[in-house]
Coordinates of C-alpha atoms in Angstrom, one line a residue:
M411 CA 3.7 -7.9 2.7
S412 CA 1.5 -6.6 5.4
R413 CA 0.8 -2.9 5.9
N414 CA -1.3 -3.5 9.0
A415 CA 0.5 -6.1 11.0
K416 CA 0.8 -5.1 14.7
T417 CA 2.4 -8.2 16.1
K418 CA 4.7 -7.5 19.0
K419 CA 8.2 -8.7 18.3
K420 CA 9.7 -11.3 20.5
G421 CA 12.8 -10.4 22.5
G422 CA 14.8 -7.3 22.5
P423 CA 18.0 -6.2 20.7
R424 CA 20.8 -8.6 20.6
R425 CA 23.4 -8.5 23.4
R426 CA 26.8 -7.5 22.1
L427 CA 30.3 -8.0 23.6
E428 CA 32.6 -5.0 23.9
Y429 CA 35.6 -7.0 23.0
I430 CA 36.5 -10.5 21.8
H431 CA 39.6 -12.5 22.7
S432 CA 41.4 -13.5 19.5
D433 CA 42.7 -16.7 21.2
H434 CA 39.2 -18.0 21.3
W435 CA 39.0 -18.0 17.5
D436 CA 42.5 -19.3 17.0
Q437 CA 41.5 -22.4 18.9
W438 CA 38.3 -22.9 16.9
A439 CA 40.1 -22.4 13.6
A440 CA 42.6 -25.0 14.6
K441 CA 39.9 -27.5 15.4
I442 CA 38.0 -26.8 12.1
E443 CA 41.2 -27.0 10.0
A444 CA 42.4 -30.2 11.6
S445 CA 39.3 -32.4 11.1
P446 CA 35.9 -32.6 9.4
L447 CA 33.5 -30.1 10.8
R448 CA 30.9 -32.8 11.5
D449 CA 33.2 -34.3 14.1
L450 CA 32.4 -31.2 16.3
T451 CA 29.2 -31.8 18.2
A452 CA 26.1 -29.8 17.5
I453 CA 26.0 -28.7 21.1
S454 CA 29.1 -26.6 20.4
F455 CA 27.1 -24.3 18.1
N456 CA 24.4 -23.7 20.7
T457 CA 26.5 -22.4 23.5
A458 CA 25.7 -18.9 24.9
T459 CA 28.9 -17.4 23.4
L460 CA 28.3 -18.7 19.9
R461 CA 24.8 -17.4 19.8
N462 CA 26.1 -13.9 20.3
D463 CA 25.9 -12.2 16.9
D464 CA 29.4 -10.7 16.8
L465 CA 30.9 -14.1 17.6
Q466 CA 28.7 -15.8 15.0
R467 CA 29.9 -13.5 12.3
Q468 CA 33.6 -14.1 13.1
F469 CA 33.0 -17.8 13.1
Y470 CA 31.3 -17.7 9.7
R471 CA 34.1 -15.7 8.2
A472 CA 36.6 -18.3 9.5
I473 CA 34.5 -21.1 8.0
F474 CA 34.3 -19.5 4.6
E475 CA 38.0 -18.7 4.6
L476 CA 38.7 -22.4 5.3
G477 CA 36.4 -23.4 2.5
K478 CA 34.0 -25.4 4.6
A479 CA 30.7 -23.6 4.1
E480 CA 28.9 -26.8 2.8
E481 CA 30.1 -28.8 5.8
V482 CA 28.8 -26.3 8.4
E483 CA 25.4 -26.1 6.6
E484 CA 25.2 -29.9 6.7
L485 CA 25.9 -29.9 10.4
L486 CA 23.6 -27.0 11.4
I487 CA 20.7 -28.4 9.4
L488 CA 20.2 -30.8 12.3
L489 CA 19.5 -28.1 14.8
P490 CA 16.0 -27.2 16.1
R491 CA 14.1 -24.7 14.0
K492 CA 15.0 -21.6 16.0
G493 CA 18.7 -22.3 16.1
K494 CA 18.8 -23.3 12.5
A495 CA 17.0 -20.1 11.4
I496 CA 19.4 -17.8 13.2
L497 CA 22.7 -19.7 12.4
L498 CA 22.0 -20.7 8.8
G499 CA 20.2 -17.5 8.0
G500 CA 23.3 -15.6 9.2
L501 CA 25.6 -18.0 7.4
W502 CA 24.2 -17.4 4.0
R503 CA 23.6 -13.7 4.6
D504 CA 27.4 -13.2 5.1
R505 CA 28.2 -15.5 2.2
G506 CA 26.1 -13.3 0.0
T507 CA 27.9 -10.2 1.2
A508 CA 31.3 -11.9 0.4
L509 CA 30.2 -12.9 -3.1
S510 CA 28.8 -9.4 -3.7
M511 CA 32.2 -7.9 -2.8
E512 CA 33.8 -10.2 -5.4
G513 CA 31.3 -8.9 -8.1
E514 CA 29.4 -12.2 -8.2
L515 CA 26.0 -10.5 -7.9
E516 CA 23.7 -13.3 -9.2
A517 CA 25.4 -15.8 -6.9
A518 CA 25.2 -13.3 -4.0
R519 CA 21.4 -12.9 -4.6
E520 CA 20.9 -16.6 -4.5
A521 CA 22.8 -16.7 -1.2
W522 CA 20.7 -13.9 0.3
K523 CA 17.5 -15.7 -0.8
K524 CA 18.8 -18.8 0.9
S525 CA 19.3 -16.8 4.0
I526 CA 15.7 -15.5 3.9
R527 CA 14.3 -19.0 3.4
Y528 CA 16.2 -20.2 6.4
S529 CA 15.1 -17.3 8.5
L530 CA 11.5 -17.9 7.6
S531 CA 11.9 -21.8 7.8
E532 CA 10.6 -22.1 4.3
P533 CA 11.3 -24.8 1.7
E534 CA 14.3 -24.5 -0.6
D535 CA 12.1 -24.0 -3.7
S536 CA 9.7 -21.4 -2.2
P537 CA 9.3 -18.4 -4.5
L538 CA 10.9 -15.1 -3.6
P539 CA 10.0 -12.3 -3.4
H540 CA 6.4 -13.0 -2.5
P541 CA 3.5 -11.1 -0.8
I542 CA 3.4 -12.9 2.5
A543 CA 7.1 -13.1 3.4
F544 CA 7.0 -10.4 5.9
I545 CA 3.6 -11.4 7.3
Q546 CA 5.3 -14.7 8.2
A547 CA 8.3 -13.0 9.5
M548 CA 6.4 -10.7 11.8
E549 CA 4.1 -13.5 13.1
G550 CA 6.7 -16.2 13.5
T551 CA 10.1 -14.8 14.2
G552 CA 12.0 -12.6 16.6
M553 CA 14.0 -9.5 15.9
D554 CA 17.2 -11.5 15.0
E555 CA 15.6 -13.2 12.0
Y556 CA 13.6 -10.1 11.1
N557 CA 16.8 -8.0 10.9
D558 CA 18.5 -10.7 8.8
I559 CA 15.6 -10.8 6.4
M560 CA 15.6 -7.0 6.0
S561 CA 19.4 -6.9 5.5
C562 CA 19.1 -9.5 2.7
T563 CA 16.2 -7.8 1.0
N564 CA 18.1 -4.5 1.1
N565 CA 21.2 -6.2 -0.3
I566 CA 19.3 -7.8 -3.1
A567 CA 17.6 -4.5 -4.1
E568 CA 21.0 -2.7 -4.0
S569 CA 22.5 -5.3 -6.3
Y570 CA 19.7 -4.8 -8.8
I571 CA 20.1 -1.0 -8.6
E572 CA 23.8 -1.5 -9.4
E573 CA 22.7 -3.3 -12.6
E574 CA 20.0 -0.7 -13.4
K575 CA 17.3 -3.3 -13.0
L576 CA 14.9 -0.9 -11.3
A577 CA 11.7 -3.0 -11.5
E578 CA 13.4 -5.9 -9.7
A579 CA 14.9 -3.5 -7.1
L580 CA 11.5 -2.0 -6.3
D581 CA 10.0 -5.4 -6.0
W582 CA 12.5 -6.3 -3.3
L583 CA 12.4 -2.9 -1.5
S584 CA 8.6 -3.2 -1.2
E585 CA 9.2 -6.6 0.5
S586 CA 10.8 -4.7 3.5
W587 CA 8.2 -1.9 3.8
T588 CA 6.2 -1.8 7.0
T589 CA 4.4 0.8 9.1
V590 CA 5.4 -0.7 12.3
I591 CA 8.1 1.1 14.3
Y592 CA 10.3 -0.8 16.8
P593 CA 12.7 1.0 19.2
Y594 CA 15.7 -1.1 18.1
E595 CA 18.6 0.7 16.5
E596 CA 19.7 -2.1 14.1
F597 CA 16.1 -2.5 12.8
N598 CA 15.7 1.2 12.2
M599 CA 19.1 1.6 10.5
L600 CA 18.2 -1.1 8.1
Y601 CA 14.8 0.5 7.5
L602 CA 16.3 3.9 6.8
K603 CA 18.8 2.6 4.4
M604 CA 16.0 0.8 2.6
M605 CA 13.9 4.0 2.4
M606 CA 16.9 6.0 1.0
Q607 CA 17.4 3.3 -1.7
W608 CA 13.7 3.5 -2.5
E609 CA 13.8 7.3 -2.8
S610 CA 16.8 7.2 -5.2
V611 CA 15.0 4.7 -7.6
L612 CA 11.8 6.7 -7.6
W613 CA 13.6 9.9 -8.2
K614 CA 15.3 8.4 -11.3
L615 CA 11.8 7.4 -12.6
G616 CA 10.4 10.9 -12.1
N617 CA 8.0 9.8 -9.4
T618 CA 8.7 12.7 -7.1
S619 CA 5.6 12.4 -4.9
A620 CA 6.4 8.8 -3.9
A621 CA 10.1 9.6 -3.6
S622 CA 9.4 12.6 -1.4
A623 CA 7.0 10.5 0.8
A624 CA 9.7 7.8 1.2
I625 CA 12.4 10.2 2.4
R626 CA 10.0 12.1 4.6
D627 CA 8.9 8.9 6.2
A628 CA 12.5 8.2 7.0
L629 CA 13.1 11.7 8.3
G630 CA 10.0 12.1 10.3
H631 CA 9.3 8.7 11.7
R632 CA 12.6 6.9 12.0
A633 CA 15.6 9.2 12.4
A634 CA 14.8 10.2 16.0
L635 CA 14.7 6.6 17.1
F636 CA 18.4 5.6 16.9
R637 CA 21.6 6.8 18.4
N638 CA 25.0 7.6 16.8
S639 CA 23.5 8.3 13.4
D640 CA 24.4 11.9 12.6
I641 CA 25.9 11.0 9.3
L642 CA 22.9 9.0 8.1
K643 CA 20.5 11.7 9.4
T644 CA 22.5 14.3 7.5
D645 CA 22.1 12.3 4.3
I646 CA 18.4 12.0 4.8
T647 CA 18.0 15.7 5.6
E648 CA 19.9 16.6 2.4
S649 CA 17.8 14.3 0.3
A650 CA 14.6 15.8 1.8
A651 CA 15.6 19.3 1.1
K652 CA 15.2 19.0 -2.7
Y653 CA 11.5 18.4 -2.3
S654 CA 10.7 21.4 -0.2
D655 CA 9.5 23.6 -3.0
I656 CA 8.3 21.3 -5.8
R657 CA 5.0 20.1 -7.0
H658 CA 4.1 16.6 -8.2
P659 CA 4.8 16.7 -11.0
D660 CA 6.6 20.0 -11.0
P661 CA 5.9 22.3 -14.1
R662 CA 9.5 23.3 -14.1
S663 CA 10.7 19.8 -14.8
I664 CA 8.1 18.6 -17.2
E665 CA 10.3 19.0 -20.3
G666 CA 13.0 17.0 -18.6
L667 CA 10.9 13.9 -18.0
R668 CA 12.0 10.8 -19.9
L669 CA 10.9 7.3 -20.4
V670 CA 13.8 5.5 -18.7
N671 CA 12.1 2.1 -17.9
S672 CA 9.3 0.7 -20.0
K673 CA 8.3 -1.7 -17.2
L674 CA 7.7 1.1 -14.7
Q675 CA 6.6 4.0 -16.9
I676 CA 4.0 4.6 -19.6
R677 CA 3.6 7.4 -22.1
G678 CA 0.5 9.5 -21.9
A679 CA -0.8 13.0 -22.3
W680 CA -3.8 15.1 -21.1
R681 CA -6.0 16.8 -23.6
K682 CA -8.4 19.6 -22.5
L683 CA -11.9 19.1 -23.9
R684 CA -13.5 22.2 -25.5
I685 CA -17.3 22.8 -25.2
A686 CA -18.5 24.2 -28.4
S687 CA -21.0 26.8 -27.1
A688 CA -20.8 28.2 -23.6
S689 CA -24.2 29.1 -22.2
A690 CA -25.7 30.8 -19.2
S691 CA -26.7 27.5 -17.9
T692 CA -23.2 26.3 -17.0
P693 CA -23.0 24.5 -13.6
P694 CA -21.1 26.4 -10.9
S695 CA -17.8 25.0 -9.7
R696 CA -18.1 22.4 -7.0
T697 CA -16.3 19.4 -5.3
G698 CA -17.4 15.9 -4.4
P699 CA -20.5 15.5 -6.7
S700 CA -21.7 12.1 -7.8
T701 CA -20.8 11.5 -11.5
A702 CA -21.6 9.0 -14.2
I703 CA -20.9 8.5 -17.9
Y704 CA -23.8 6.8 -19.6
K705 CA -24.0 5.6 -23.2
G706 CA -27.5 5.0 -24.3
K707 CA -30.3 6.1 -26.5
F708 CA -31.4 9.7 -26.1
K709 CA -33.9 11.5 -28.5
S710 CA -33.7 8.6 -31.0
S711 CA -29.9 8.5 -31.2
V712 CA -27.2 6.6 -29.3
T713 CA -24.9 9.0 -27.5
S714 CA -22.5 9.2 -24.5
C715 CA -23.4 11.7 -21.8
F716 CA -21.5 12.9 -18.6
Y717 CA -23.8 13.5 -15.6
I718 CA -23.0 15.3 -12.4
F719 CA -25.3 15.3 -9.3
G720 CA -25.0 17.7 -6.4
G721 CA -21.7 18.4 -4.7
Q722 CA -20.4 21.2 -2.5
H723 CA -19.7 24.8 -3.4
E724 CA -16.6 26.7 -2.1
D725 CA -18.8 28.4 0.5
G726 CA -19.8 25.1 2.0
K727 CA -23.3 25.0 0.6
N728 CA -24.6 21.8 -0.9
P729 CA -26.6 22.3 -4.1
K730 CA -28.9 19.6 -5.3
D731 CA -28.8 20.6 -9.0
C732 CA -27.9 18.0 -11.6
W733 CA -26.4 18.5 -15.1
V734 CA -25.6 16.6 -18.2
L735 CA -23.0 17.2 -21.0
N736 CA -23.4 15.4 -24.4
L737 CA -19.8 14.1 -25.0
N738 CA -20.5 13.4 -28.7
E739 CA -21.7 16.9 -29.5
M740 CA -20.0 18.9 -26.7
N741 CA -22.6 21.6 -27.3
G742 CA -23.0 22.8 -23.7
W743 CA -24.4 21.7 -20.3
R744 CA -28.1 21.4 -19.6
P745 CA -29.9 20.8 -16.3
V746 CA -31.7 17.6 -15.5
P747 CA -34.2 17.0 -12.6
S748 CA -32.9 17.1 -9.0
P749 CA -33.5 14.0 -6.8
P750 CA -36.7 13.6 -4.7
L751 CA -37.4 15.6 -1.6
G752 CA -35.8 14.0 1.5
T753 CA -32.5 13.3 -0.3
L754 CA -29.5 14.2 1.7
P755 CA -26.9 16.5 0.3
I756 CA -25.0 14.6 -2.4
V757 CA -21.3 14.9 -1.4
H758 CA -18.8 12.1 -1.9
H759 CA -21.5 9.5 -2.7
P760 CA -20.6 7.2 -5.6
L761 CA -23.4 6.7 -8.2
V762 CA -23.5 3.0 -9.4
V763 CA -24.8 2.6 -13.0
H764 CA -26.5 -0.7 -14.0
E765 CA -28.9 -1.4 -16.9
G766 CA -29.8 2.2 -17.7
K767 CA -30.2 3.3 -14.1
G768 CA -28.0 5.1 -11.5
Y769 CA -28.3 4.0 -7.9
L770 CA -27.6 6.6 -5.2
F771 CA -26.9 5.1 -1.8
Q772 CA -26.3 7.5 1.2
G773 CA -26.4 5.1 4.1
Q774 CA -30.2 4.9 4.4
N775 CA -32.3 1.9 3.5
I776 CA -34.0 4.0 0.9
L777 CA -32.1 4.4 -2.4
R778 CA -32.7 7.1 -5.0
V779 CA -32.7 5.8 -8.5
F780 CA -32.1 7.9 -11.7
N781 CA -33.4 6.6 -15.0
F782 CA -31.0 7.8 -17.7
N783 CA -33.3 7.1 -20.6
T784 CA -36.2 9.1 -19.2
E785 CA -34.1 11.4 -16.9
T786 CA -36.4 10.9 -14.0
W787 CA -36.0 9.9 -10.4
Y788 CA -37.7 7.4 -8.2
Q789 CA -36.8 5.6 -4.9
V790 CA -36.8 2.0 -3.6
T791 CA -36.8 0.6 0.0
T792 CA -34.4 -2.1 1.0
K793 CA -33.8 -4.2 4.1
L794 CA -31.3 -6.6 5.6
R795 CA -31.6 -10.2 4.6
N796 CA -31.0 -11.4 8.1
G797 CA -34.0 -9.4 9.4
N798 CA -32.0 -7.0 11.7
P799 CA -33.1 -3.4 11.9
W800 CA -31.3 -1.1 9.6
R801 CA -29.8 1.0 12.4
K802 CA -27.9 -2.0 13.7
L803 CA -25.8 -1.9 10.5
M804 CA -25.9 1.9 10.0
P805 CA -26.3 3.5 13.4
K806 CA -26.3 7.1 12.1
N807 CA -28.3 6.3 9.0
L808 CA -25.6 8.1 7.0
L809 CA -22.6 7.0 4.8
M810 CA -20.3 8.9 2.5
A811 CA -16.8 8.4 0.9
F812 CA -17.3 4.7 0.4
A813 CA -16.4 2.5 -2.5
A814 CA -19.2 1.0 -4.6
H815 CA -19.4 -1.1 -7.8
V816 CA -21.9 -3.4 -9.4
Y817 CA -21.3 -7.1 -10.1
K818 CA -23.9 -9.5 -11.5
D819 CA -27.0 -7.6 -10.3
K820 CA -25.5 -6.8 -7.0
I821 CA -24.1 -3.5 -5.7
Y822 CA -21.0 -4.0 -3.5
V823 CA -20.2 -1.3 -0.9
F824 CA -17.0 -1.1 1.2
G825 CA -15.9 1.3 3.9
G826 CA -16.8 4.9 4.0
R827 CA -17.6 7.3 6.9
E828 CA -20.8 8.0 8.7
E829 CA -20.0 11.7 9.0
W830 CA -17.1 14.0 8.5
G831 CA -15.3 13.3 11.8
D832 CA -15.9 9.6 11.6
Y833 CA -12.9 7.2 11.9
G834 CA -14.2 5.1 9.0
R835 CA -15.7 1.7 8.4
N836 CA -14.4 -1.7 7.2
V837 CA -17.8 -3.3 6.4
M838 CA -18.2 -5.1 3.0
M839 CA -21.8 -5.5 2.1
S840 CA -23.9 -6.0 -1.0
L841 CA -27.4 -5.2 -2.3
D842 CA -29.2 -7.6 -4.5
I843 CA -30.9 -5.2 -7.0
K844 CA -33.6 -7.7 -7.8
T845 CA -34.7 -8.7 -4.3
L846 CA -33.6 -5.4 -2.6
L847 CA -32.0 -7.3 0.2
W848 CA -28.6 -6.5 1.8
D849 CA -25.9 -9.0 2.9
V850 CA -22.9 -8.2 5.1
W851 CA -19.8 -10.2 4.2
S852 CA -17.1 -8.8 6.5
G853 CA -16.3 -6.1 9.0
T854 CA -18.4 -4.7 11.8
P855 CA -20.1 -1.3 12.4
D856 CA -18.1 -0.9 15.6
I857 CA -14.5 -1.1 14.5
K858 CA -12.5 -4.0 15.8
G859 CA -8.9 -4.8 14.9
D860 CA -8.6 -7.4 12.2
V861 CA -5.5 -7.7 10.0
T862 CA -7.2 -10.2 7.7
I863 CA -9.4 -7.5 6.1
P864 CA -8.7 -4.0 4.9
G865 CA -8.4 -1.3 7.5
P866 CA -11.4 1.1 8.0
R867 CA -11.2 4.0 5.5
G868 CA -12.9 6.5 3.4
Y869 CA -12.0 7.8 -0.1
G870 CA -10.3 4.6 -1.2
C871 CA -9.7 3.9 -4.9
S872 CA -11.5 0.8 -6.1
W873 CA -12.5 -1.2 -9.1
I874 CA -13.7 -4.7 -10.2
A875 CA -11.7 -7.0 -12.4
D876 CA -11.6 -10.8 -12.9
D877 CA -14.4 -11.4 -10.4
K878 CA -12.6 -9.5 -7.7
F879 CA -13.3 -6.2 -5.9
Y880 CA -10.0 -4.2 -5.4
I881 CA -9.4 -1.5 -2.8
T882 CA -6.3 0.7 -2.3
L883 CA -5.2 4.0 -0.8
G884 CA -7.7 6.2 1.1
S885 CA -7.6 7.4 4.7
A886 CA -8.8 6.7 8.3
K887 CA -9.9 9.9 10.0
R888 CA -8.4 10.6 13.4
Q889 CA -10.2 13.8 14.3
D890 CA -9.3 13.7 17.9
Q891 CA -5.6 13.8 17.1
G892 CA -5.7 16.6 14.5
L893 CA -5.6 16.7 10.7
L894 CA -2.0 15.7 10.4
A895 CA -2.6 12.5 12.3
D896 CA -5.0 11.1 9.6
Y897 CA -3.7 7.7 8.6
L898 CA -3.1 7.3 4.8
Y899 CA -3.1 3.8 3.4
L900 CA -0.5 2.3 1.0
D901 CA -1.9 -1.2 0.6
L902 CA -3.9 -3.2 -2.0
W903 CA -6.6 -5.7 -1.2
S904 CA -8.9 -7.9 -3.3
F905 CA -12.3 -9.3 -2.3
D906 CA -13.2 -12.5 -4.2
L907 CA -16.8 -12.0 -5.4
V908 CA -17.3 -15.8 -5.6
S909 CA -15.8 -17.0 -2.4
H910 CA -16.3 -13.7 -0.5
K911 CA -12.8 -13.8 1.0
W912 CA -10.3 -11.0 1.3
T913 CA -6.6 -11.3 0.2
E914 CA -3.9 -8.7 0.7
E915 CA -2.1 -8.2 -2.5
K916 CA 1.5 -7.0 -3.0
F917 CA 1.8 -3.3 -3.6
S918 CA 5.0 -2.8 -5.5
G919 CA 6.5 -1.1 -8.6
N920 CA 6.6 2.6 -9.5
G921 CA 3.3 3.3 -7.8
P922 CA 1.7 6.4 -6.1
C923 CA 2.5 7.5 -2.6
C924 CA -0.2 7.1 0.0
R925 CA -3.0 9.6 -0.5
T926 CA -6.7 10.2 -0.2
Q927 CA -9.5 11.7 -2.3
A928 CA -7.8 10.7 -5.6
A929 CA -9.7 10.3 -8.8
Y930 CA -9.8 6.8 -10.3
T931 CA -11.3 4.5 -12.9
F932 CA -10.7 1.1 -14.4
N933 CA -10.1 0.7 -18.1
D934 CA -11.3 -2.8 -19.1
A935 CA -9.5 -2.7 -22.5
W936 CA -6.1 -2.1 -20.8
K937 CA -6.9 -4.1 -17.7
K938 CA -5.5 -1.3 -15.7
A939 CA -6.8 0.9 -12.9
L940 CA -5.9 4.6 -13.5
I941 CA -5.4 6.9 -10.5
F942 CA -5.0 10.7 -10.7
G943 CA -4.2 13.3 -8.1
G944 CA -5.3 13.2 -4.4
I945 CA -4.1 14.6 -1.2
Y946 CA -1.1 13.6 1.0
I947 CA -1.9 15.7 4.1
Q948 CA 1.5 15.2 5.8
L949 CA 3.6 16.0 2.8
I950 CA 4.3 19.7 3.8
P951 CA 7.4 21.7 3.1
A952 CA 10.5 20.7 5.1
D953 CA 11.0 24.2 6.5
N954 CA 7.5 24.4 8.0
D955 CA 6.9 23.0 11.5
S956 CA 3.3 24.1 11.8
Y957 CA 0.3 23.2 9.7
S958 CA -2.1 25.4 7.8
P959 CA -4.7 24.4 5.1
S960 CA -2.6 26.0 2.4
Q961 CA 0.1 23.4 3.0
H962 CA -2.0 20.5 1.7
R963 CA 0.1 18.7 -0.9
I964 CA -2.5 18.1 -3.7
Q965 CA -1.0 15.7 -6.2
S966 CA -1.5 16.0 -9.9
D967 CA 0.5 12.9 -10.9
N968 CA -0.9 9.8 -12.6
A969 CA -0.5 6.1 -11.9
S970 CA -1.7 2.8 -13.4
I971 CA -2.1 -0.5 -11.6
S972 CA -2.5 -3.9 -13.2
P973 CA -4.5 -6.2 -10.9

């Protein structure tokens, strides 16, 4: 399911008739009842009147009432792709609705899946749901088929909600999610209903931040686009009101949280660590420092230590002091040497640990390296393997808020910003630690639209697992449009570290809402990425129309993702 597709939809909204003469359908019903359906020529189903959606639906109902659904499918299968997608997609969509009303939910879901396959012109045995269904829909269909697909995915999700199968419901709801807005009433009505279903499931699971984001997306971005929708808009407004004064999670509701679905929730608890002896040499509070946990030999014993380097104080100043805390003894912080002269302020620069050393990259071709065993700094000079000057790749000689990890003696770096007001980058590059040569695998310094790779961003959450580099969440800075216009991502991509190819993965389940500046790590024993906190800039109280810094919604919820 694409979060970045921008393909322009073919055609406009379907033309509808104000009234239909009943005599027309009496004649058709008489013909159908009197003889096998195959005796009617295929051209009859391609007339201008029968391609009208309202007429189609009445015709389908008449066919099902007469018990000739299989016959009409056999006849319509001979039509060209476009006609077959619309007619058979609609045929099985309506059949699923009829079965659902009879309580045959499993049979109804199979009918809706059949409708989706016809709308996408996919084989009968193609798996559903799957990550690329809506990429195909947006690239290869018009609004008619797209609306049919969304209607079916909504119906399947609703049927699972009715059976309390919430994991399956979320899987199908995520199949419909898109950031693209089309000015067509039917599309937006279907989208809004989907978002309301999503909110209700997430609320049941106690995921208030994602539930709030879903309903506010519906209220803020969709409700103004359609007409004659006062009832639906009222429902959305009422749902949004309950989020106006809560935190995520809200301390007032902690005791009421329950594990209601083991597929979508995990038990866990925070424990505050106590430092045995507080000393005068405690590091001042700060944000955005480089951090690392290193387990190695120190003073003849093996121990785990937590390091912090630099950061930014509340007054905006950037200290270059560095500190370490022994996690085995918890006996207080002590200072360690600061980086060499010429080092830029260390703010939102990941430190990559490999074989006893920490590599500090700041967008320059000179890297600062910290030796954990001797607690000393030194620096190395790198260059591009293709021989280009460094400024061609890094015009401002700066980079921050990027994702960085080590894999087989190479440091992989993705995204980031060249400065605070920068839109963001989508470059994936790697440094061979042994040769000190950089390679660029995808993206360009000057941003160009490309839906085959992740969008430009800073502050993404990332990790490496199973020979793949994963990236999710984060934000694209749009300084010229104001803080509230920053684009927050809700996608998941993997970069194959062997083939060097990107793949957009499916983002589904009881996951976090879009956010930036979240804390994250990957637990190799669990094979799960853990994400904590972050900022959802647009998630402000419903009764506030203006923005102030105090309205930042800083999350304190937790999520885990299995790659």
